[in-house]
mmCIF file of C-alpha atoms and ligand atoms in Angstrom:
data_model
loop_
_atom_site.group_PDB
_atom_site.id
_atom_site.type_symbol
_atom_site.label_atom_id
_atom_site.label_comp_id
_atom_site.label_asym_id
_atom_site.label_seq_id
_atom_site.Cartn_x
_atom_site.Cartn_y
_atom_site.Cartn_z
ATOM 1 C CA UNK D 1 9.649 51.263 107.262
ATOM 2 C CA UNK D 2 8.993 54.372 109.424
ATOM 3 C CA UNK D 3 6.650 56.812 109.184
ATOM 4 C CA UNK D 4 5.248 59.234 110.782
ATOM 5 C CA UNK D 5 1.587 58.748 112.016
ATOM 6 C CA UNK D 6 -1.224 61.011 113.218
ATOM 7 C CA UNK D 7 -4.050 59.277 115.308
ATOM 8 C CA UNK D 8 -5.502 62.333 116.693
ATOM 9 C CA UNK D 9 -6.043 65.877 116.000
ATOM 10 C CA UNK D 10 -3.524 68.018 118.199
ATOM 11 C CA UNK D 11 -0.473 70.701 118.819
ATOM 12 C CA UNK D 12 2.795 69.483 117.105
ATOM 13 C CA UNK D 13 3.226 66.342 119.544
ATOM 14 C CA UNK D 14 0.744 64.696 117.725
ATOM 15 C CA UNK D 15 3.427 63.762 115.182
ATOM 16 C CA UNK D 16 4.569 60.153 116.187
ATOM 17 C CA UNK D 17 7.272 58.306 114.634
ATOM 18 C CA UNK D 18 6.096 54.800 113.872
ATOM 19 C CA UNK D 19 7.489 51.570 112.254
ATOM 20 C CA UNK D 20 4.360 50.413 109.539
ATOM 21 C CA UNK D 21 4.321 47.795 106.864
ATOM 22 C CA UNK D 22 6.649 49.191 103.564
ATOM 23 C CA UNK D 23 3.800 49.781 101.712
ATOM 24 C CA UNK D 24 2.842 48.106 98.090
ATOM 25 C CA UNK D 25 2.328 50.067 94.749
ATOM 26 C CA UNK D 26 -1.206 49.785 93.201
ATOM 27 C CA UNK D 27 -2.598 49.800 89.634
ATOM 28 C CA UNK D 28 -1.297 53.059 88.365
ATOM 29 C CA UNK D 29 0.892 53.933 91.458
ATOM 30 C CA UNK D 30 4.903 53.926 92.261
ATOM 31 C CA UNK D 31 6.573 53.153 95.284
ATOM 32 C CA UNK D 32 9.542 55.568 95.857
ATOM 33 C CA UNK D 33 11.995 56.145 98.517
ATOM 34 C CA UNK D 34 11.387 59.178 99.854
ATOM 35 C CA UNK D 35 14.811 61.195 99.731
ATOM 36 C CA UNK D 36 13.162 64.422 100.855
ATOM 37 C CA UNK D 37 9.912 65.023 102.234
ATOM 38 C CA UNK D 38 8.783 69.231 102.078
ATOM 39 C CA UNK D 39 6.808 70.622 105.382
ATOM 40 C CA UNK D 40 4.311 73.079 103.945
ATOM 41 C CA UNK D 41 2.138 75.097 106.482
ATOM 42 C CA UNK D 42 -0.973 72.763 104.903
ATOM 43 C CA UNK D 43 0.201 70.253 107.342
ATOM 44 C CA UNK D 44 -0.092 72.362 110.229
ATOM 45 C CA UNK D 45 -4.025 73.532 109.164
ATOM 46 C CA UNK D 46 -4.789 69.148 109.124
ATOM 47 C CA UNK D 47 -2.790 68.331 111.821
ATOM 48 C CA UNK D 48 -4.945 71.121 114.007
ATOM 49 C CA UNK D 49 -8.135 70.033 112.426
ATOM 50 C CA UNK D 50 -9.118 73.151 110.238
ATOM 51 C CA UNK D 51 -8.951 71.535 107.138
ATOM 52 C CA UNK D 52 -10.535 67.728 107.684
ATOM 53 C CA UNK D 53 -8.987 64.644 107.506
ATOM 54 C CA UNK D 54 -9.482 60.977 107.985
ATOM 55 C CA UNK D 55 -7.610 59.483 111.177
ATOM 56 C CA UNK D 56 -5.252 57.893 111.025
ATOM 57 C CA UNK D 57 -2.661 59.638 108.724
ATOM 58 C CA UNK D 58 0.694 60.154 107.773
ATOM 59 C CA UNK D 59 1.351 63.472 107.291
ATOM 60 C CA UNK D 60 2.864 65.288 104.036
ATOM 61 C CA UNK D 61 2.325 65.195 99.981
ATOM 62 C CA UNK D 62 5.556 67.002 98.706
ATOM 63 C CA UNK D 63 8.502 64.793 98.037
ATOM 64 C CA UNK D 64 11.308 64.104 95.912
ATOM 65 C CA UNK D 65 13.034 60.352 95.792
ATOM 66 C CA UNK D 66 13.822 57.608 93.570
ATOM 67 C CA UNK D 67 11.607 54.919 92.166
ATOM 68 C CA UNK D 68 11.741 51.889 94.174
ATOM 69 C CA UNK D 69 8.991 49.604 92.065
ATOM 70 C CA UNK D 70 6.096 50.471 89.975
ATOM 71 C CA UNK D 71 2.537 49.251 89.846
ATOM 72 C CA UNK D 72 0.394 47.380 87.003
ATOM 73 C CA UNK D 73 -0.109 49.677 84.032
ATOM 74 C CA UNK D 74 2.729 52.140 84.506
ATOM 75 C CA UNK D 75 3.980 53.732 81.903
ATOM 76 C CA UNK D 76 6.825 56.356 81.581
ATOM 77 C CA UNK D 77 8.648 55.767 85.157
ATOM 78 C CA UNK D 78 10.964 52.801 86.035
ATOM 79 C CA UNK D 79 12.544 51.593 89.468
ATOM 80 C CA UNK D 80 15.940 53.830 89.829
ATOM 81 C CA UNK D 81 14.203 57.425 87.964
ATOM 82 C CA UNK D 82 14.210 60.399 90.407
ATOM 83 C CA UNK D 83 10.819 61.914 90.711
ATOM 84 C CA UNK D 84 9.119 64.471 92.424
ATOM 85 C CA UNK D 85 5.630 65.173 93.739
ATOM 86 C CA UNK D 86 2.975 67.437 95.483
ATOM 87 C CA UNK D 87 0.435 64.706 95.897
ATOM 88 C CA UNK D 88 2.261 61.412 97.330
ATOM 89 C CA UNK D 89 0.070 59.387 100.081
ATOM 90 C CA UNK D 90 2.089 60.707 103.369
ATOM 91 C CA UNK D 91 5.942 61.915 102.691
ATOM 92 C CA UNK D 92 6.712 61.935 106.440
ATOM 93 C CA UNK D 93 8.261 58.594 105.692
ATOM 94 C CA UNK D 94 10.914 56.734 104.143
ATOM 95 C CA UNK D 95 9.049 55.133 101.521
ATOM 96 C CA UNK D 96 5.580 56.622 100.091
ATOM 97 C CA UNK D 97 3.479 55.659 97.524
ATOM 98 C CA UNK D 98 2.539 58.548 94.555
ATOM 99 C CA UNK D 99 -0.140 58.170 91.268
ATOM 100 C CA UNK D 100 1.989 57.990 88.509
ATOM 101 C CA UNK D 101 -0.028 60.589 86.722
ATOM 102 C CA UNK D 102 1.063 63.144 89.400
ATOM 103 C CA UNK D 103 5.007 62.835 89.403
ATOM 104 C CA UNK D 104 7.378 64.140 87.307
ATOM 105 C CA UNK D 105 10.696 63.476 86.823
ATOM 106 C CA UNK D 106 13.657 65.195 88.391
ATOM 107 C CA UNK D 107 16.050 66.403 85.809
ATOM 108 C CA UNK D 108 19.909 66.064 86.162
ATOM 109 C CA UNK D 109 20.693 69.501 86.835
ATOM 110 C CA UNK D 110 18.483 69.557 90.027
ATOM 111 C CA UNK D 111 19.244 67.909 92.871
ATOM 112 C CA UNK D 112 16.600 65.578 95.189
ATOM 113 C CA UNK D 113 16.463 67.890 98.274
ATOM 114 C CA UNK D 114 16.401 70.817 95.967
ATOM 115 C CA UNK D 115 13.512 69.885 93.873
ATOM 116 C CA UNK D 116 11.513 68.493 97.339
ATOM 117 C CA UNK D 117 12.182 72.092 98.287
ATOM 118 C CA UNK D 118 10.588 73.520 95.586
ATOM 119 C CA UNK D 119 8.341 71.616 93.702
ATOM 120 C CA UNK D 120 4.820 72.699 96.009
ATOM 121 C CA UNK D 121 6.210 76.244 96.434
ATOM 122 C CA UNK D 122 7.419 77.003 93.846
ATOM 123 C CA UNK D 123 4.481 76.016 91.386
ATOM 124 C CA UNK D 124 2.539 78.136 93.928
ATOM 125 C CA UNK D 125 4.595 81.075 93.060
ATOM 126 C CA UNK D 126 4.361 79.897 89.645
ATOM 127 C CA UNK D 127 0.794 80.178 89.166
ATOM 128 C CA UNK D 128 -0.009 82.844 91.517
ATOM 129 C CA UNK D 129 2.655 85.168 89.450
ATOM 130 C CA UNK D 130 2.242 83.474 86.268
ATOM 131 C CA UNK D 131 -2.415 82.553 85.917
ATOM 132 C CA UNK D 132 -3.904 84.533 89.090
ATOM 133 C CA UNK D 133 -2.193 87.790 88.634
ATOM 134 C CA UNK D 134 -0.006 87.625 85.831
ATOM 135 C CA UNK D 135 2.449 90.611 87.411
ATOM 136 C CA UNK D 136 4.055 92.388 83.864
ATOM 137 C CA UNK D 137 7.006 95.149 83.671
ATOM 138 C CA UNK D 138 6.761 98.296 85.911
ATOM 139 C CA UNK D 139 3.921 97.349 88.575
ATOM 140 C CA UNK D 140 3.952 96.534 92.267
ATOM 141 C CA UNK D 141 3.677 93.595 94.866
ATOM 142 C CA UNK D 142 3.234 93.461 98.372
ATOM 143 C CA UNK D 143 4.242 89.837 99.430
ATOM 144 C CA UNK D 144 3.954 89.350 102.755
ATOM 145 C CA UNK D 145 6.024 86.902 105.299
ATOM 146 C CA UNK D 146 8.642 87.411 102.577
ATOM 147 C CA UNK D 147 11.341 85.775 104.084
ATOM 148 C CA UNK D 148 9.569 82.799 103.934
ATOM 149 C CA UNK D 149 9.073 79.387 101.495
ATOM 150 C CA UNK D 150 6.311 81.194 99.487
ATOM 151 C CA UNK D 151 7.524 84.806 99.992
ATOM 152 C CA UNK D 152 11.357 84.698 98.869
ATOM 153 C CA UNK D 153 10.172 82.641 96.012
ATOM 154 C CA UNK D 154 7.281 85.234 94.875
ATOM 155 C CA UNK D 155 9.998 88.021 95.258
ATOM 156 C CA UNK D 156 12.453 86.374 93.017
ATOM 157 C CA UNK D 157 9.548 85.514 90.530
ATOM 158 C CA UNK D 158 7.869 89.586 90.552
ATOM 159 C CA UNK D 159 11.520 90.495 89.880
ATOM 160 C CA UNK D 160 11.897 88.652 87.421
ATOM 161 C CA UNK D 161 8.898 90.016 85.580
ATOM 162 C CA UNK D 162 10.304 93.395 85.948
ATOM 163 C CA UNK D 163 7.775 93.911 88.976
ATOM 164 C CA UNK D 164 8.667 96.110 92.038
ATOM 165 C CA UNK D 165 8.242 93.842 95.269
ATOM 166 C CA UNK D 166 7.239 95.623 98.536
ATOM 167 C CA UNK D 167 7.954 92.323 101.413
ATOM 168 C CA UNK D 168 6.640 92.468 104.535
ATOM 169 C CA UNK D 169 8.744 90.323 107.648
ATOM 170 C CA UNK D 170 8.943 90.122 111.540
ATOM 171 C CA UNK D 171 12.470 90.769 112.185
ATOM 172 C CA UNK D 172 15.666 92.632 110.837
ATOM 173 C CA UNK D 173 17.387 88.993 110.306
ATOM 174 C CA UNK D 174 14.131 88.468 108.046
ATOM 175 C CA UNK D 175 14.628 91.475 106.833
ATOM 176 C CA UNK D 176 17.854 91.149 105.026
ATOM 177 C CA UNK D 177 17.083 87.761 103.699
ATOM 178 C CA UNK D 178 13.961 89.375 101.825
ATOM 179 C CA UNK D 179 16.937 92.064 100.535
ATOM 180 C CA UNK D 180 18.943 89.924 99.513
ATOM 181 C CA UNK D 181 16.062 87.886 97.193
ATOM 182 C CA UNK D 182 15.519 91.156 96.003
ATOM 183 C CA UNK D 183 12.954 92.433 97.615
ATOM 184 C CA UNK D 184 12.629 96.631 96.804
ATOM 185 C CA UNK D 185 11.202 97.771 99.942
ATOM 186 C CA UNK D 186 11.208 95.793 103.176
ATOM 187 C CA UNK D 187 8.399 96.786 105.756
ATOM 188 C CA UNK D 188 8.483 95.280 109.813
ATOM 189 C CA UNK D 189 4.665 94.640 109.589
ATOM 190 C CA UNK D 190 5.229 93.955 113.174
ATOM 191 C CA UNK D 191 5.870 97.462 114.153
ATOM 192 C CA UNK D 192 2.488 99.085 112.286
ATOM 193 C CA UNK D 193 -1.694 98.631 113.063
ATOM 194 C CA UNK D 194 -3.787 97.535 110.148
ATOM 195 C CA UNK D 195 -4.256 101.316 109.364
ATOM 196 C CA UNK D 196 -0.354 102.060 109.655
ATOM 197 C CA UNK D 197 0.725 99.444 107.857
ATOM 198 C CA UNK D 198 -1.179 100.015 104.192
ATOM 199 C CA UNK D 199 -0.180 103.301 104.835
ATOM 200 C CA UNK D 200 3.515 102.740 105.353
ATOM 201 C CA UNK D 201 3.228 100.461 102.039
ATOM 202 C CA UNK D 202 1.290 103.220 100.140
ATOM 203 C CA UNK D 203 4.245 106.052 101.341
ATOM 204 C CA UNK D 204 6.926 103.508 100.116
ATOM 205 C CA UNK D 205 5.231 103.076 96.456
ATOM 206 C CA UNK D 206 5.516 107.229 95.803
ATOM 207 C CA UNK D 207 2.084 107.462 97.650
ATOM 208 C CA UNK D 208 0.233 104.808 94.933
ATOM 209 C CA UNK D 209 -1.568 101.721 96.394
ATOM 210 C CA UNK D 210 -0.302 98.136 95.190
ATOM 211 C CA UNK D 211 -1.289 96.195 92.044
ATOM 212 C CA UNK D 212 -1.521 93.487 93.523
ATOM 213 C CA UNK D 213 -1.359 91.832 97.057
ATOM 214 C CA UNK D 214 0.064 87.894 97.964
ATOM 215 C CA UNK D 215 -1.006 87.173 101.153
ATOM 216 C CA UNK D 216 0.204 83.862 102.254
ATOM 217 C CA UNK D 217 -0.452 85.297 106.045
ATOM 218 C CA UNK D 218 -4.472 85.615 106.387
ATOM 219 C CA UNK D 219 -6.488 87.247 109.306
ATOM 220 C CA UNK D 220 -3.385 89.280 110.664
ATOM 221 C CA UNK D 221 -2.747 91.161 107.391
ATOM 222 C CA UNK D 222 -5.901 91.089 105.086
ATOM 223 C CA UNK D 223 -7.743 94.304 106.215
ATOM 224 C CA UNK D 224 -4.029 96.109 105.220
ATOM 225 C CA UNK D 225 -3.714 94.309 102.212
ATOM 226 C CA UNK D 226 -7.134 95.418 101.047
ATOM 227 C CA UNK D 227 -6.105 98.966 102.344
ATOM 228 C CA UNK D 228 -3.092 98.819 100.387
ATOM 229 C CA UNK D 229 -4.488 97.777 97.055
ATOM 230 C CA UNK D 230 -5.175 100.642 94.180
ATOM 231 C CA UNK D 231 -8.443 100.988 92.479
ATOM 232 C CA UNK D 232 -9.155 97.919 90.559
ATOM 233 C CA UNK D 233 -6.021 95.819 92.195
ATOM 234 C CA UNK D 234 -6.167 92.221 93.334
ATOM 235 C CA UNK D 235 -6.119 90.361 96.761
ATOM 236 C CA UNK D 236 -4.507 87.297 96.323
ATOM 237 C CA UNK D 237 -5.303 85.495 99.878
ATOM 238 C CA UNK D 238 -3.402 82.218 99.276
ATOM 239 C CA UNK D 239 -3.200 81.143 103.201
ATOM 240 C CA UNK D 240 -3.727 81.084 106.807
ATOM 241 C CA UNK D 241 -0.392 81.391 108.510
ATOM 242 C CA UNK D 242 -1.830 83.768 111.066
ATOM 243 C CA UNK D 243 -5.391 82.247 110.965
ATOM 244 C CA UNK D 244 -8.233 81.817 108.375
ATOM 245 C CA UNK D 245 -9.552 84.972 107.143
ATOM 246 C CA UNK D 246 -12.960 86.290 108.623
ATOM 247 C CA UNK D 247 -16.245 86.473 106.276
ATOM 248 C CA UNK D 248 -16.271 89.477 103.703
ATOM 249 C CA UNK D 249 -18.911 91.286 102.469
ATOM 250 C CA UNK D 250 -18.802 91.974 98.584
ATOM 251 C CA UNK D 251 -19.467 95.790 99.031
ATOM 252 C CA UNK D 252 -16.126 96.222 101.093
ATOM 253 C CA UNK D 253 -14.227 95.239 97.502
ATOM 254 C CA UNK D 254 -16.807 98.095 96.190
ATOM 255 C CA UNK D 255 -15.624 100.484 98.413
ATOM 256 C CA UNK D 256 -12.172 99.948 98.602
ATOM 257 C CA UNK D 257 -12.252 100.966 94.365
ATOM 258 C CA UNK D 258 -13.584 97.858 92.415
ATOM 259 C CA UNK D 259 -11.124 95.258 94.110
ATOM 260 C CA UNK D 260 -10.467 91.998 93.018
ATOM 261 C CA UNK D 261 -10.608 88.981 95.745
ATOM 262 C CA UNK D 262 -9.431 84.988 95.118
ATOM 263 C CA UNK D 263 -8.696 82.375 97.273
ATOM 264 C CA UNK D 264 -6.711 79.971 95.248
ATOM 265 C CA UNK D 265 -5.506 76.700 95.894
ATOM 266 C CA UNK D 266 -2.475 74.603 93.871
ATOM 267 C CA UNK D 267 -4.506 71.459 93.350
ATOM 268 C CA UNK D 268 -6.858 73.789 91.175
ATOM 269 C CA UNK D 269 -3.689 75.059 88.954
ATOM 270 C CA UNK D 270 -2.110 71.799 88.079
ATOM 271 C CA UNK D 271 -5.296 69.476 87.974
ATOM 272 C CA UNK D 272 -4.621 68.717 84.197
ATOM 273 C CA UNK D 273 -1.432 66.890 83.370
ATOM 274 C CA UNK D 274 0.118 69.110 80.801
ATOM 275 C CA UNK D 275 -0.693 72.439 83.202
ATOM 276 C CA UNK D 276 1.839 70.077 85.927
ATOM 277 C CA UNK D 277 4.054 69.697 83.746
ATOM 278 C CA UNK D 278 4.331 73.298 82.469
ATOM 279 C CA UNK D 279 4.260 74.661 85.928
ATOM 280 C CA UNK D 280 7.333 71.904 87.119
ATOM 281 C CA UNK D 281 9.458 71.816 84.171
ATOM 282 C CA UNK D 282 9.296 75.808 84.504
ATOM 283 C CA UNK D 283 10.589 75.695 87.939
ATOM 284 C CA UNK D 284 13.452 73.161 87.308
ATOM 285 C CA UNK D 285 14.107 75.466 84.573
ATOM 286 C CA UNK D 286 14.430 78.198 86.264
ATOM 287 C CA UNK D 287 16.683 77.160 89.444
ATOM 288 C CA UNK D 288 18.972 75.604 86.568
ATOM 289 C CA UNK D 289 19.018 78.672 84.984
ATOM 290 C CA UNK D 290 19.594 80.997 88.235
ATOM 291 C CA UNK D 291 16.433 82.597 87.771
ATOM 292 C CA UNK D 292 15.434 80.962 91.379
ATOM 293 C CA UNK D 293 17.733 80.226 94.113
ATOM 294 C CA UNK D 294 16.235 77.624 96.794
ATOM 295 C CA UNK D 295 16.996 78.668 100.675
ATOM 296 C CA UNK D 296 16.528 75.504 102.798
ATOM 297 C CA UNK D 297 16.239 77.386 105.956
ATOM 298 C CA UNK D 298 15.828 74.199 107.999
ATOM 299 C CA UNK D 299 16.266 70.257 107.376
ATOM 300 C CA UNK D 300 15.311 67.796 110.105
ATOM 301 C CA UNK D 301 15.333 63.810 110.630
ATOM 302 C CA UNK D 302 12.220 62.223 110.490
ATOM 303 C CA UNK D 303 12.324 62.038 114.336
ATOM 304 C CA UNK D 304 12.028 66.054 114.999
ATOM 305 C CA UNK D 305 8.874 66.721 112.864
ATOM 306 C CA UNK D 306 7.032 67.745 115.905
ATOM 307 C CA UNK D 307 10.189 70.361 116.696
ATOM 308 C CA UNK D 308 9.481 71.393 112.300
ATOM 309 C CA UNK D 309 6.007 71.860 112.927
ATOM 310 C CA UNK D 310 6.377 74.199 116.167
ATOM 311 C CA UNK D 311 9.394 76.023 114.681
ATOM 312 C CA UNK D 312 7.313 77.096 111.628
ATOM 313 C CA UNK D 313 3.951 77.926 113.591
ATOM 314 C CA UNK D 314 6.268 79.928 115.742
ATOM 315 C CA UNK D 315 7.849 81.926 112.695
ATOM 316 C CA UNK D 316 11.287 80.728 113.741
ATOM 317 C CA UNK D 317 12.111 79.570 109.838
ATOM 318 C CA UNK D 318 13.313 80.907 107.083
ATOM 319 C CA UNK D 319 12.557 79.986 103.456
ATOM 320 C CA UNK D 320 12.183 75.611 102.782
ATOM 321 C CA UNK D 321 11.688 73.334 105.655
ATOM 322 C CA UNK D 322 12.758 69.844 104.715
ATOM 323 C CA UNK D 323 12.613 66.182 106.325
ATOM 324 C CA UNK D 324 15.234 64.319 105.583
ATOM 325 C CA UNK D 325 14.269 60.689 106.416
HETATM 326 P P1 NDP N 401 6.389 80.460 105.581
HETATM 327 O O1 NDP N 401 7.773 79.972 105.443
HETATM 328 O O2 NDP N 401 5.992 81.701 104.857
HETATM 329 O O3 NDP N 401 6.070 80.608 107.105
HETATM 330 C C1 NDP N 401 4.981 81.376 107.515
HETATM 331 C C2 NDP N 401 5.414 82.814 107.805
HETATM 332 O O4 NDP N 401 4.242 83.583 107.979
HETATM 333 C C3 NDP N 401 6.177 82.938 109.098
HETATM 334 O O5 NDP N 401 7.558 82.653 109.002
HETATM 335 C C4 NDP N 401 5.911 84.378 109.450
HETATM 336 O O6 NDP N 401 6.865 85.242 108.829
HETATM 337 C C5 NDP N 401 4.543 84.653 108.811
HETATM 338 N N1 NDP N 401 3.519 84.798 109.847
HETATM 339 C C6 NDP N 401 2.850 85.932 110.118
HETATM 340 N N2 NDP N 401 2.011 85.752 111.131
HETATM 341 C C7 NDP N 401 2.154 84.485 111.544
HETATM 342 C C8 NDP N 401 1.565 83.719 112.592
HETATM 343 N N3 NDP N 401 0.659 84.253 113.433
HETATM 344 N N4 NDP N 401 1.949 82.445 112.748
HETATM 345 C C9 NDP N 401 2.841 81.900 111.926
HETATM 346 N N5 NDP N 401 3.451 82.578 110.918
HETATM 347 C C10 NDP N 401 3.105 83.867 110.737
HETATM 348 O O7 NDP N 401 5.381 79.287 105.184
HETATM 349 P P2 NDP N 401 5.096 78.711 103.738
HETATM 350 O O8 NDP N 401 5.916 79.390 102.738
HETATM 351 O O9 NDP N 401 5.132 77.237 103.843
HETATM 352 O O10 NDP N 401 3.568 79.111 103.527
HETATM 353 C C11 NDP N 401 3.177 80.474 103.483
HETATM 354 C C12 NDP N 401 1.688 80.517 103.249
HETATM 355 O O11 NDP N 401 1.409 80.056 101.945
HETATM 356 C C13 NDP N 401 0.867 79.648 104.205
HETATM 357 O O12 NDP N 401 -0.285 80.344 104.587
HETATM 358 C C14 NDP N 401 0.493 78.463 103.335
HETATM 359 O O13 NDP N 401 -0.694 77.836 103.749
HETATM 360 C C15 NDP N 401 0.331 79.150 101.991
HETATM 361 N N6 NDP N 401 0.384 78.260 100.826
HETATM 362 C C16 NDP N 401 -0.704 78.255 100.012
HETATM 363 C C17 NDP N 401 -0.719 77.510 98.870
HETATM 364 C C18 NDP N 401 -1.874 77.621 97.950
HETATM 365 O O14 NDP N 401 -1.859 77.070 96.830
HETATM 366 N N7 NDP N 401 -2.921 78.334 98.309
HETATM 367 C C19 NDP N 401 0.390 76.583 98.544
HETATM 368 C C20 NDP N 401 1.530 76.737 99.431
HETATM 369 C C21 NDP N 401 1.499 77.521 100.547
HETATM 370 P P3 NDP N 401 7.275 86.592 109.632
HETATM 371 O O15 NDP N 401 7.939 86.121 110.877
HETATM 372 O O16 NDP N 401 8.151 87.354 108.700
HETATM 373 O O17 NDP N 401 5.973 87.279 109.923
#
């Protein structure tokens, strides 16, 4: 089978298509064929080297396929089910192998690309909406980079709560993809300083800082988002698009009016089997039941990851970006 293989740490050319051994299901594991493999920034942070790991490697963990054979002791999935995952062993490829205990299955209503596109993303926005800051009727969000995989999906989710969502995004074309996933208030971070910018947010919430603040974006945006935050709100720093956030020293949260900081992480919000299953069957729910609609804003052959990798450092994507093997 192909696969994608890393052998050493690098810019997007590091990402080398490669013909390996179809790999063999364990004790406890299946073997599916991977129908569509998700590209989440995550990749980008190993492939660089500023999160750690062990060369060589194939790339990805999100994917959504069908069963091809199952390993000793398996119980509940059977060669032909459609299943989905956030922790498979390398999705750049066309066959991966994924711990039972961490699939789920696809339901009919959804299809395979749809639920590869969502399944990491979307139980992000889950739990960052739903567990980290549980947003309720009548309070506000800035989500920034809202025109992207995380943002338009945290927008449709703070509107759904009855939220009011103030997105942040490069460009006008950005823009009015954030408006139309309902964004309230659209700002062009790009055209404000740190100073500026939590203003600009505070002036378009009638002069009140934010509840709460999902920053997906990091070091570019964090001293606004604190800035922007009312007395007693919550930073939400879920990633590093921009770069990894600088040290902070507890007093700043003091003086900025008894702030809340967290630096989540997904594998810490599904870890138990029951919390993965809440968080996915919730999110097949909801695209079957309109609450979320999925924008694959990019789908490439297993050949152009390199070209998926550079078009999402270089903010050229919008929403999902898929590998279609
Ligand atoms: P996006 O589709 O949001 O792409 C990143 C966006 O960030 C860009 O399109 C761009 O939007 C914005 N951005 C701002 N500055 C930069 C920069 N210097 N370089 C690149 N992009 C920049 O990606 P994802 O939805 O896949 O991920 C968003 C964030 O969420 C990432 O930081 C990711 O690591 C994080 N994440 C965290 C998880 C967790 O559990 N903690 C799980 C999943 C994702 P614009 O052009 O509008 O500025």
């Amino acid at each position: 089978m192909r696969a994608i293989v890393v052998s050493e740490l690098g810019d997007p050319d590091v990402l080398r298509l490669s013909d390996r051994d179809d790999p063999k299901p364990g004790p406890g594991e299946l073997l599916v064929q991977v129908g569509a493999a998700g590209v989440n920034f995550i990749e980008t942070y190993q492939r660089s080297g500023l999160y750690q790991m062990a060369l060589p490697y194939t790339p990805g963990a999100e994917l959504a396929g069908q069963v091809l054979a199952v390993g000793e002791g398996v119980a509940g999935f059977k060669p032909g089910d459609r299943v989905a995952t956030v922790d498979a062993r390398g999705s750049y490829a066309e066959q991966a192998i994924v711990p039972a205990d961490r699939a789920v299955p696809v339901p009919d209503g959804v299809d395979t690309e749809t639920a590869a596109a969502v399944l990491l993303q979307g139980m992000t926005a889950h739990y960052l909406t739903q567990s980290t800051y549980p947003v309720r009727g009548g309070e506000t969000a800035l989500v920034h980079a809202a025109a992207g995989g995380m943002g338009l999906l945290l927008t449709q989710l703070v509107k759904a709560a009855g939220g009011k969502v103030i997105g942040t995004t490069s460009s006008e074309a950005k823009a009015k993809i954030a408006d139309e996933a309902g964004a309230d208030e659209i700002v062009r971070y790009d055209q404000f300083t740190d100073d500026e910018l939590a203003a600009e947010v505070l002036r378009r919430n009638g002069g009140q800082g934010v509840h709460v603040a999902y920053d997906g974006v990091g070091a570019a945006t964090f001293e606004a988002s604190l800035a922007a935050l009312r007395p007693r709100g919550m930073l939400v720093s879920f990633g590093n698009a921009s770069g990894p956030v600088p040290p902070v020293a507890p007093l700043r949260l003091s003086q900025g009016g008894s702030l809340f900081l967290t630096r989540p992480t997904l594998g810490h919000y599904v870890a138990a089997r029951q919390e993965l299953e809440w968080r996915a069957g919730d999110v097949f729910r909801w695209i079957q039941d309109g609450t979320l609609s999925i924008r694959v804003g990019a789908t490439y052959p297993l050949s152009e990851a390199a070209q998926a990798h550079r078009d999402l450092q270089e903010r050229k994507t919008t929403g999902k970006v898929l590998l279609v093997p």
